[in-house]
XYZ file of N, CA, C and O in Angstrom:
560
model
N -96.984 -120.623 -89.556
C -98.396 -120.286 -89.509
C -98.929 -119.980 -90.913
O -99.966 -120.291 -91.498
N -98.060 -119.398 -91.180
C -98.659 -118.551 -93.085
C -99.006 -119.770 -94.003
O -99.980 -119.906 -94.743
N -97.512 -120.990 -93.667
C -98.049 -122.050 -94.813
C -98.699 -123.222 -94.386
O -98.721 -124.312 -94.958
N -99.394 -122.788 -92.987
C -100.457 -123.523 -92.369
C -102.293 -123.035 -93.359
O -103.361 -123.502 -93.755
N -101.622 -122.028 -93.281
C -103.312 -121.339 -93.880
C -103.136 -121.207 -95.220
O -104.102 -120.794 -95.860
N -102.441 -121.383 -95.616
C -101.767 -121.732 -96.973
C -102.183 -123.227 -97.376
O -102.498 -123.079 -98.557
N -102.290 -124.023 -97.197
C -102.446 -125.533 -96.987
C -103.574 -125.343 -97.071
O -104.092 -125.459 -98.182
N -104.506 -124.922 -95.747
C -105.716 -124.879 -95.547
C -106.753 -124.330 -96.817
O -107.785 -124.788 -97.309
N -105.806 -122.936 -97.112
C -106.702 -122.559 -98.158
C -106.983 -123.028 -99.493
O -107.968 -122.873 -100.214
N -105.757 -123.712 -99.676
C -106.266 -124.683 -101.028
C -106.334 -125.781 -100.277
O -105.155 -126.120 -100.168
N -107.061 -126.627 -99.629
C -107.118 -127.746 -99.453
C -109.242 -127.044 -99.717
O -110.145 -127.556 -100.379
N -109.238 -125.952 -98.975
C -110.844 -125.184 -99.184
C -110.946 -125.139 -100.726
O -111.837 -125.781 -101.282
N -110.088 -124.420 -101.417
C -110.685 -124.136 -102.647
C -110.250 -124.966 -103.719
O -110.405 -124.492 -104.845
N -109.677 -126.240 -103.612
C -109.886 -127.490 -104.223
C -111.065 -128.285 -104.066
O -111.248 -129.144 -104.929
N -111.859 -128.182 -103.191
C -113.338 -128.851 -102.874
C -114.325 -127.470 -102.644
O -115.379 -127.412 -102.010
N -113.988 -126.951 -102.995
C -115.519 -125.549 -102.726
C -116.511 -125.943 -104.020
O -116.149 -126.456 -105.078
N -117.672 -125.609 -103.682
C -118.926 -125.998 -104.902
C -118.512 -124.940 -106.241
O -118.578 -125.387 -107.386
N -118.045 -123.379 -105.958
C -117.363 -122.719 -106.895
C -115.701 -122.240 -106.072
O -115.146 -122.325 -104.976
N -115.450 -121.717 -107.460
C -113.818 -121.066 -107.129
C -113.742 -119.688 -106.492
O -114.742 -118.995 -106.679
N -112.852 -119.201 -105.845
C -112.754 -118.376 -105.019
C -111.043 -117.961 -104.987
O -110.232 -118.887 -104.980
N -110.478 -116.277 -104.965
C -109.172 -116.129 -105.291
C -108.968 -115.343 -103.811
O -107.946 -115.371 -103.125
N -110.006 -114.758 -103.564
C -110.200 -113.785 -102.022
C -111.307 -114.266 -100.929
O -112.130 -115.175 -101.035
N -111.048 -113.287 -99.745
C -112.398 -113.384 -98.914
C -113.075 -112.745 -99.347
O -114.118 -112.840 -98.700
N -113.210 -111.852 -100.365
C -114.617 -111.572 -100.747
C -115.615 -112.643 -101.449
O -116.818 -112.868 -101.313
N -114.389 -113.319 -102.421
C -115.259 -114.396 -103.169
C -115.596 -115.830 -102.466
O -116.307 -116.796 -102.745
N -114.660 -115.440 -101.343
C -115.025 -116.925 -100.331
C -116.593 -116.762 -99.632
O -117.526 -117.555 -99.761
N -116.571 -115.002 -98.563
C -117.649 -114.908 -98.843
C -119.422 -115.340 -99.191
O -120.433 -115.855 -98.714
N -118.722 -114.541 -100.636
C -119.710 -114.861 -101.686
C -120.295 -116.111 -101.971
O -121.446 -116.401 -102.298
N -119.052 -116.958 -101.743
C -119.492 -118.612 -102.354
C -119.776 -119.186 -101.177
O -120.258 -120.291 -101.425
N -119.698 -118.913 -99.491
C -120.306 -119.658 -98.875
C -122.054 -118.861 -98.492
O -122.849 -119.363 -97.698
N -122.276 -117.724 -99.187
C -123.525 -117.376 -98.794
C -124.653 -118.007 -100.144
O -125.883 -118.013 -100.171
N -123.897 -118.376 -100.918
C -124.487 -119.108 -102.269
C -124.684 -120.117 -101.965
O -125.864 -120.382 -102.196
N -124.062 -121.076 -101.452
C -124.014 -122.760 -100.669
C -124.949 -122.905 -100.002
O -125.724 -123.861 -100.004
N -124.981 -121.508 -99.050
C -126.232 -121.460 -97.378
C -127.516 -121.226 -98.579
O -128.597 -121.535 -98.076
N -127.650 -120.755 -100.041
C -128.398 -120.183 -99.964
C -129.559 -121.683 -101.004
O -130.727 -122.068 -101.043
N -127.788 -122.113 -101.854
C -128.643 -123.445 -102.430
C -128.575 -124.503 -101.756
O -129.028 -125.547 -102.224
N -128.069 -124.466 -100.673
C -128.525 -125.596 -99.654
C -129.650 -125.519 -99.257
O -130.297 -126.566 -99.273
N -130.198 -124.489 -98.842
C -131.629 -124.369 -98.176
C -132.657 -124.265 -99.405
O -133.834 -124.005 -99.155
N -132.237 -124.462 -100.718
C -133.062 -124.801 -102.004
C -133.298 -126.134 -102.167
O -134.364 -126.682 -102.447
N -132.213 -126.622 -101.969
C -131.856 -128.155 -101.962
C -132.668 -128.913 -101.121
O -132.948 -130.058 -101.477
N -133.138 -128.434 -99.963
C -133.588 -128.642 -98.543
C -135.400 -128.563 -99.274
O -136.107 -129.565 -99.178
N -135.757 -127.713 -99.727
C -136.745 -127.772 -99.903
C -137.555 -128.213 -101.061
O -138.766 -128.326 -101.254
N -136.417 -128.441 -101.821
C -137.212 -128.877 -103.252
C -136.891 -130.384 -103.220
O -137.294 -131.001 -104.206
N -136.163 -131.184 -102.158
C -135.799 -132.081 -102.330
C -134.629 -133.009 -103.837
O -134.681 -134.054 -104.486
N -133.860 -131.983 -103.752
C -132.797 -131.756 -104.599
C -131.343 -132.748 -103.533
O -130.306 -132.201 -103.160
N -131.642 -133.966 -103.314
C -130.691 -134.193 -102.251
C -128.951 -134.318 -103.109
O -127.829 -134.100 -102.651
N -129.336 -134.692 -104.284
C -127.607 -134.936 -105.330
C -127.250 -133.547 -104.847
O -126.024 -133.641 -104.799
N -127.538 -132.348 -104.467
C -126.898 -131.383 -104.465
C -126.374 -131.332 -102.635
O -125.301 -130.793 -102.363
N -126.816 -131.640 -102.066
C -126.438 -132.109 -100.378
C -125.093 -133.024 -100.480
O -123.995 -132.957 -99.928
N -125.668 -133.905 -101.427
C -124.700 -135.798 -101.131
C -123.518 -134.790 -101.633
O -122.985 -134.325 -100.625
N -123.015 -134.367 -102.620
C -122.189 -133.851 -103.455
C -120.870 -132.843 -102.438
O -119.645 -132.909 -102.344
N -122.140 -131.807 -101.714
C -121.485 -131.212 -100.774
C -120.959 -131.953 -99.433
O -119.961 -131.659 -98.774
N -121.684 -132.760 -99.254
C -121.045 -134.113 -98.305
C -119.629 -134.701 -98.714
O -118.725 -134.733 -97.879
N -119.435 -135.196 -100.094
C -118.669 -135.199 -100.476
C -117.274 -134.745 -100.150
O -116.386 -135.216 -99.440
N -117.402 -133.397 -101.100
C -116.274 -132.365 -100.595
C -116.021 -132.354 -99.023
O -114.869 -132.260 -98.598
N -116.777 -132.421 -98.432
C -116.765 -132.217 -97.132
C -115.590 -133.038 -96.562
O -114.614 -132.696 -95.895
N -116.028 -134.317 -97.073
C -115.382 -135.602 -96.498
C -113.562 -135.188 -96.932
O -112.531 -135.042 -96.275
N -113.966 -135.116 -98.509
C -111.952 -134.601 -98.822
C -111.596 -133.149 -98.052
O -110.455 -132.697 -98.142
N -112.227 -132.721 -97.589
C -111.824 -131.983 -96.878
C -110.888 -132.050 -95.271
O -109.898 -131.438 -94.871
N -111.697 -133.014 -94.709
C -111.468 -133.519 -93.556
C -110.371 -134.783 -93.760
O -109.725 -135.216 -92.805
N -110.274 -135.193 -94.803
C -109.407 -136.147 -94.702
C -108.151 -135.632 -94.993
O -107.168 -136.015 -94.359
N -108.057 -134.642 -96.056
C -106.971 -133.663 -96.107
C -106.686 -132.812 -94.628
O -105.529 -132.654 -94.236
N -107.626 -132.390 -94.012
C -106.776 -131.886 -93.071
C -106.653 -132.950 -91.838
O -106.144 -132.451 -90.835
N -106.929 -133.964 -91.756
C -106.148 -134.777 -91.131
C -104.439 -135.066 -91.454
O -103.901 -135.753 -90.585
N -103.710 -134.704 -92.381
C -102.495 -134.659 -93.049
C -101.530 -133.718 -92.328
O -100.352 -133.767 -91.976
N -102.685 -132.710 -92.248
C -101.864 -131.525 -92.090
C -100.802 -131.184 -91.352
O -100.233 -132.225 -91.681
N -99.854 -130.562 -90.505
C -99.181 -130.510 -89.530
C -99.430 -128.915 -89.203
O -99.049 -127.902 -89.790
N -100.213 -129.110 -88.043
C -100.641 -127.755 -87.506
C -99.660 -127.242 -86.123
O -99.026 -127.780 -85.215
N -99.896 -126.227 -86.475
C -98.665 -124.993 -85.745
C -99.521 -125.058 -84.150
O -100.586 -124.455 -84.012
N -98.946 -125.802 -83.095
C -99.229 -125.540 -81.487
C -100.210 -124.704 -81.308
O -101.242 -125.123 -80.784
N -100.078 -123.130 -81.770
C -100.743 -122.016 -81.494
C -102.064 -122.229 -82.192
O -102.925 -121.358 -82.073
N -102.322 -123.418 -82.982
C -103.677 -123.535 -84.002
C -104.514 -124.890 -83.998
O -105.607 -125.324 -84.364
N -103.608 -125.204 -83.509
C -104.666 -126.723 -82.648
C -105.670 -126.693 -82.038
O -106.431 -127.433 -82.662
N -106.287 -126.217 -81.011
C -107.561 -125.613 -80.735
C -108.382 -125.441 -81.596
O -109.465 -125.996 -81.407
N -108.245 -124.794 -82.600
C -108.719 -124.242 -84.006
C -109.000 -125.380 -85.185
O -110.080 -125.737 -85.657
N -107.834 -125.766 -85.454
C -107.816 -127.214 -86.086
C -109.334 -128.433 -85.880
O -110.224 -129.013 -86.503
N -108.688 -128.202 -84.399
C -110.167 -129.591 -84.271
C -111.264 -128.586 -84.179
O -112.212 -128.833 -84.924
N -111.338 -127.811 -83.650
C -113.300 -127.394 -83.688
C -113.211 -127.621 -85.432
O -113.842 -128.571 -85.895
N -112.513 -126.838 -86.257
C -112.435 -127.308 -87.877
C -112.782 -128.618 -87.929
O -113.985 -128.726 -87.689
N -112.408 -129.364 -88.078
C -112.897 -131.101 -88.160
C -113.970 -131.017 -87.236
O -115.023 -131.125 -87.863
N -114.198 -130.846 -85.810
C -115.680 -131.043 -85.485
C -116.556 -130.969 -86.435
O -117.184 -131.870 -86.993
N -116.572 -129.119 -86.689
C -117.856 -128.742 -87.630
C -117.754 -129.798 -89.023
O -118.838 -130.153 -89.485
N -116.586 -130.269 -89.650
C -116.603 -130.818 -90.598
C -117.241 -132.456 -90.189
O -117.826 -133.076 -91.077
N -117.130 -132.880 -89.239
C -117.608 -133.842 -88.812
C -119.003 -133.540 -89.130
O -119.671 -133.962 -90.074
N -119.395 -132.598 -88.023
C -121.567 -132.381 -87.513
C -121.354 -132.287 -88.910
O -121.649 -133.345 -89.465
N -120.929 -131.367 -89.720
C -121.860 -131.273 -91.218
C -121.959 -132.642 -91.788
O -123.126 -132.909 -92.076
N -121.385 -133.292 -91.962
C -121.750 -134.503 -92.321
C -122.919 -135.653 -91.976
O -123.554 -136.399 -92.722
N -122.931 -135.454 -90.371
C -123.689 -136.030 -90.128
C -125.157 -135.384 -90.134
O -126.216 -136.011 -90.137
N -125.019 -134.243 -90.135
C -126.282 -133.101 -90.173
C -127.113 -133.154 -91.967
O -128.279 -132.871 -92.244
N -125.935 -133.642 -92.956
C -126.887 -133.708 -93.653
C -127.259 -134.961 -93.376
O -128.461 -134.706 -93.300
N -127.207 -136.040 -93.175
C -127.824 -137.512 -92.999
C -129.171 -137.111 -92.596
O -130.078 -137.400 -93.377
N -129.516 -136.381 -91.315
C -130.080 -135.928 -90.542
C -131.107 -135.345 -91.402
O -132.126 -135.118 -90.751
N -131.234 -134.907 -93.081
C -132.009 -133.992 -93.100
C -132.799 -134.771 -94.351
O -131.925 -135.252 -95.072
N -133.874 -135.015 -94.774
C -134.714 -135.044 -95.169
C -135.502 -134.027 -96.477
O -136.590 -133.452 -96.516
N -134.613 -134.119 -97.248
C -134.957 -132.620 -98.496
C -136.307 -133.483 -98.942
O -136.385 -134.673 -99.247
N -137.401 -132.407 -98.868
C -138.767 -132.520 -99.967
C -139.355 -133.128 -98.573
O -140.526 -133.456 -98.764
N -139.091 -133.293 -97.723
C -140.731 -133.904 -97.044
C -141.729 -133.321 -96.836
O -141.652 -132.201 -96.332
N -143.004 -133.891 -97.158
C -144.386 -133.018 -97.006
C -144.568 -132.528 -95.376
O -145.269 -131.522 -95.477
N -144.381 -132.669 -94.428
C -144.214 -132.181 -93.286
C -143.834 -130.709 -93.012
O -142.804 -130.551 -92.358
N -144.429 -129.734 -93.365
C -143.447 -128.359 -93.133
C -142.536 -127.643 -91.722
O -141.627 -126.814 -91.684
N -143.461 -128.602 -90.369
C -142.703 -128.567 -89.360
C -140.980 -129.340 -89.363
O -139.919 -128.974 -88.857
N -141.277 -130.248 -89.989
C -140.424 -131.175 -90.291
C -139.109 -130.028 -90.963
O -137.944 -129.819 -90.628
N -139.884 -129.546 -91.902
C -139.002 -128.455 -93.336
C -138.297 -127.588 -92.065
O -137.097 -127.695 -91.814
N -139.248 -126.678 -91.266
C -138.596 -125.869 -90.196
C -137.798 -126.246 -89.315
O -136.857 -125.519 -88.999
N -137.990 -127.418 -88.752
C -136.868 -127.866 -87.525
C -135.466 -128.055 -88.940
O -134.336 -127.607 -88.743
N -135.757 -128.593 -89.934
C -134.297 -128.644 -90.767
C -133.499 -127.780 -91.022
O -132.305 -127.660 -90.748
N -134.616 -126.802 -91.887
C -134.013 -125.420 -91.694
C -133.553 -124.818 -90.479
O -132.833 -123.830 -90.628
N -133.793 -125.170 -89.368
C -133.301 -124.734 -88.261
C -131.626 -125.138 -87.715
O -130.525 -124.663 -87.433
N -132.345 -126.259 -87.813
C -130.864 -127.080 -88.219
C -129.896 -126.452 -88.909
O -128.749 -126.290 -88.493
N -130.213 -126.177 -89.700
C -129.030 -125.705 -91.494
C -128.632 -124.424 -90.717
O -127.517 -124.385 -90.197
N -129.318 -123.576 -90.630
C -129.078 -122.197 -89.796
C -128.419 -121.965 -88.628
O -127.856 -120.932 -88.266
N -128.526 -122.952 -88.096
C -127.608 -123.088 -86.668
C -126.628 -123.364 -86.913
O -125.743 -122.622 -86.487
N -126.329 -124.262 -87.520
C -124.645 -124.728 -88.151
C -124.263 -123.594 -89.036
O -123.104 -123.270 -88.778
N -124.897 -122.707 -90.182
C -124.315 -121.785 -90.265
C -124.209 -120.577 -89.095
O -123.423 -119.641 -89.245
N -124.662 -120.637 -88.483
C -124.309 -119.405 -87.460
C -122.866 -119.756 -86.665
O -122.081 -118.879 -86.305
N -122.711 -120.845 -86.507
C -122.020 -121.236 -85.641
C -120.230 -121.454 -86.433
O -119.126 -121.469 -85.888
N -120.539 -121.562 -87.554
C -119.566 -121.026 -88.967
C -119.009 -120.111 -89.032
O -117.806 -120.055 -89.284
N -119.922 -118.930 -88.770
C -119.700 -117.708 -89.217
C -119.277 -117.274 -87.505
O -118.468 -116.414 -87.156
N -119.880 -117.924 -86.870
C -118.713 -117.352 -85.473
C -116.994 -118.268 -85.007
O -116.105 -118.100 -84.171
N -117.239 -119.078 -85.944
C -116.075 -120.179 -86.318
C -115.158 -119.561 -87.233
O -114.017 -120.002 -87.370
N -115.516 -118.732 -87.763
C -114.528 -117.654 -88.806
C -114.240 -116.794 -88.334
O -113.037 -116.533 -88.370
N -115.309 -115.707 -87.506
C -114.822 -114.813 -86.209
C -113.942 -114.892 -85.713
O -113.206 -113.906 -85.694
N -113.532 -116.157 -85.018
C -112.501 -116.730 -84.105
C -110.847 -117.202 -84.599
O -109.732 -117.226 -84.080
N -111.556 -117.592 -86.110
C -110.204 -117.622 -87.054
C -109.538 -116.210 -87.128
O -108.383 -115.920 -86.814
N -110.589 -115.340 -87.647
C -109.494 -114.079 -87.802
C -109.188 -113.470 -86.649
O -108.038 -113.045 -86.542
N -109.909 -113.329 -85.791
C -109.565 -112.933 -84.305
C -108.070 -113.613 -83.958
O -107.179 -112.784 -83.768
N -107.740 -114.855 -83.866
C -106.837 -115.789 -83.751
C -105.289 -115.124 -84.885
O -104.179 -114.732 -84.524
N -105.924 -115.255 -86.352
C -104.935 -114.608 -87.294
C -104.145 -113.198 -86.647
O -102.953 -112.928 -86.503
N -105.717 -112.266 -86.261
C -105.106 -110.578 -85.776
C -103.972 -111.085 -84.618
O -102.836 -110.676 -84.861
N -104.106 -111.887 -83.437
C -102.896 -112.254 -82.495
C -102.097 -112.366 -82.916
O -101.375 -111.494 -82.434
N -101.402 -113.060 -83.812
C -100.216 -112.752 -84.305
C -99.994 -112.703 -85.684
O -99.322 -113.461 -86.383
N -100.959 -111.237 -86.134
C -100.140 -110.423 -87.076
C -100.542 -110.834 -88.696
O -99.904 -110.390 -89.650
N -101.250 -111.394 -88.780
C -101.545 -111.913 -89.932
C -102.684 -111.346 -90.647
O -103.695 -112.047 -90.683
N -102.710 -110.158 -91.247
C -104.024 -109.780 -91.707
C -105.002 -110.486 -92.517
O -106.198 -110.200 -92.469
N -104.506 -111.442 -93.296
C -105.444 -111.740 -94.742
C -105.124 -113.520 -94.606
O -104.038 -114.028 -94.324
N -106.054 -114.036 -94.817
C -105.219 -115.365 -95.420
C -105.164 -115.384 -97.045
O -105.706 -114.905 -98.042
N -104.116 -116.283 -96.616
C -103.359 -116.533 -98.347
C -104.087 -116.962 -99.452
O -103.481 -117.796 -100.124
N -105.381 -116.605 -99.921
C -106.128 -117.248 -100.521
C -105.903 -117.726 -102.398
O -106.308 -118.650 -103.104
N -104.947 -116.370 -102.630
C -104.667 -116.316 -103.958
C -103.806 -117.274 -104.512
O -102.687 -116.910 -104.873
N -104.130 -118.359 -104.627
C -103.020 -120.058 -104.679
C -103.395 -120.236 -105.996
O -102.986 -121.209 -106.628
């Protein structure tokens, strides 16, 4: 399990937009992402979307590699789901259009997938506390 999330965590902080040694700075750097994504979204800044698409993609293709522990399979794929929708969610989005309803249903969009993240991490550590694992290994 340990050098499952071990894997995972640098396979994350080899493609993160910044570097990160803890969950505090993981955190930090995904509330910076939510925060210049939704900059990106509105100023029509899309190189900064495509980019994070990007990473996204080596992300998912790396953890297709992986060899995940029985007890984390469940977990695994909703992981690739969301890595999937994000991908296709930015296609979906439209940075700079004069439409501001348009701007709101996106932003709505963007916000929902982060909510659904941040209860996707819930479930990770919830999952970790079952057997015993306080922290993941982030310091690689």
């Amino acid at each position: 399990m340990t050098e499952y999330l071990t894997v995972i965590a640098y396979l994350f902080a080899n493609n993160a937009p910044q570097s990160f040694t803890n969950e505090d700075e993981f955190g930090a750097m995904l509330g910076a992402l939510a925060q210049q994504g939704t900059l990106s979204l509105t100023s029509g800044n899309s190189a900064y979307l495509d980019a994070l698409a990007e990473k996204g993609k080596n992300i998912t293709d790396g953890a297709l590699d992986i060899e995940v522990p029985e007890q984390m399979l469940s977990v695994h794929v909703k992981a690739l789901q969301l890595a999937a929708y994000a991908q296709t969610l930015k296609d979906e989005l439209r940075p700079g259009e004069a439409d501001p309803l348009g701007q709101i249903a996106t932003l709505s969009k963007v916000q929902g997938f982060l909510n659904v993240m941040s209860s996707f991490m819930d479930e990770v550590h919830a999952r970790m506390g079952d057997y015993g694992i306080e922290e993941i290994p982030l310091d690689i």
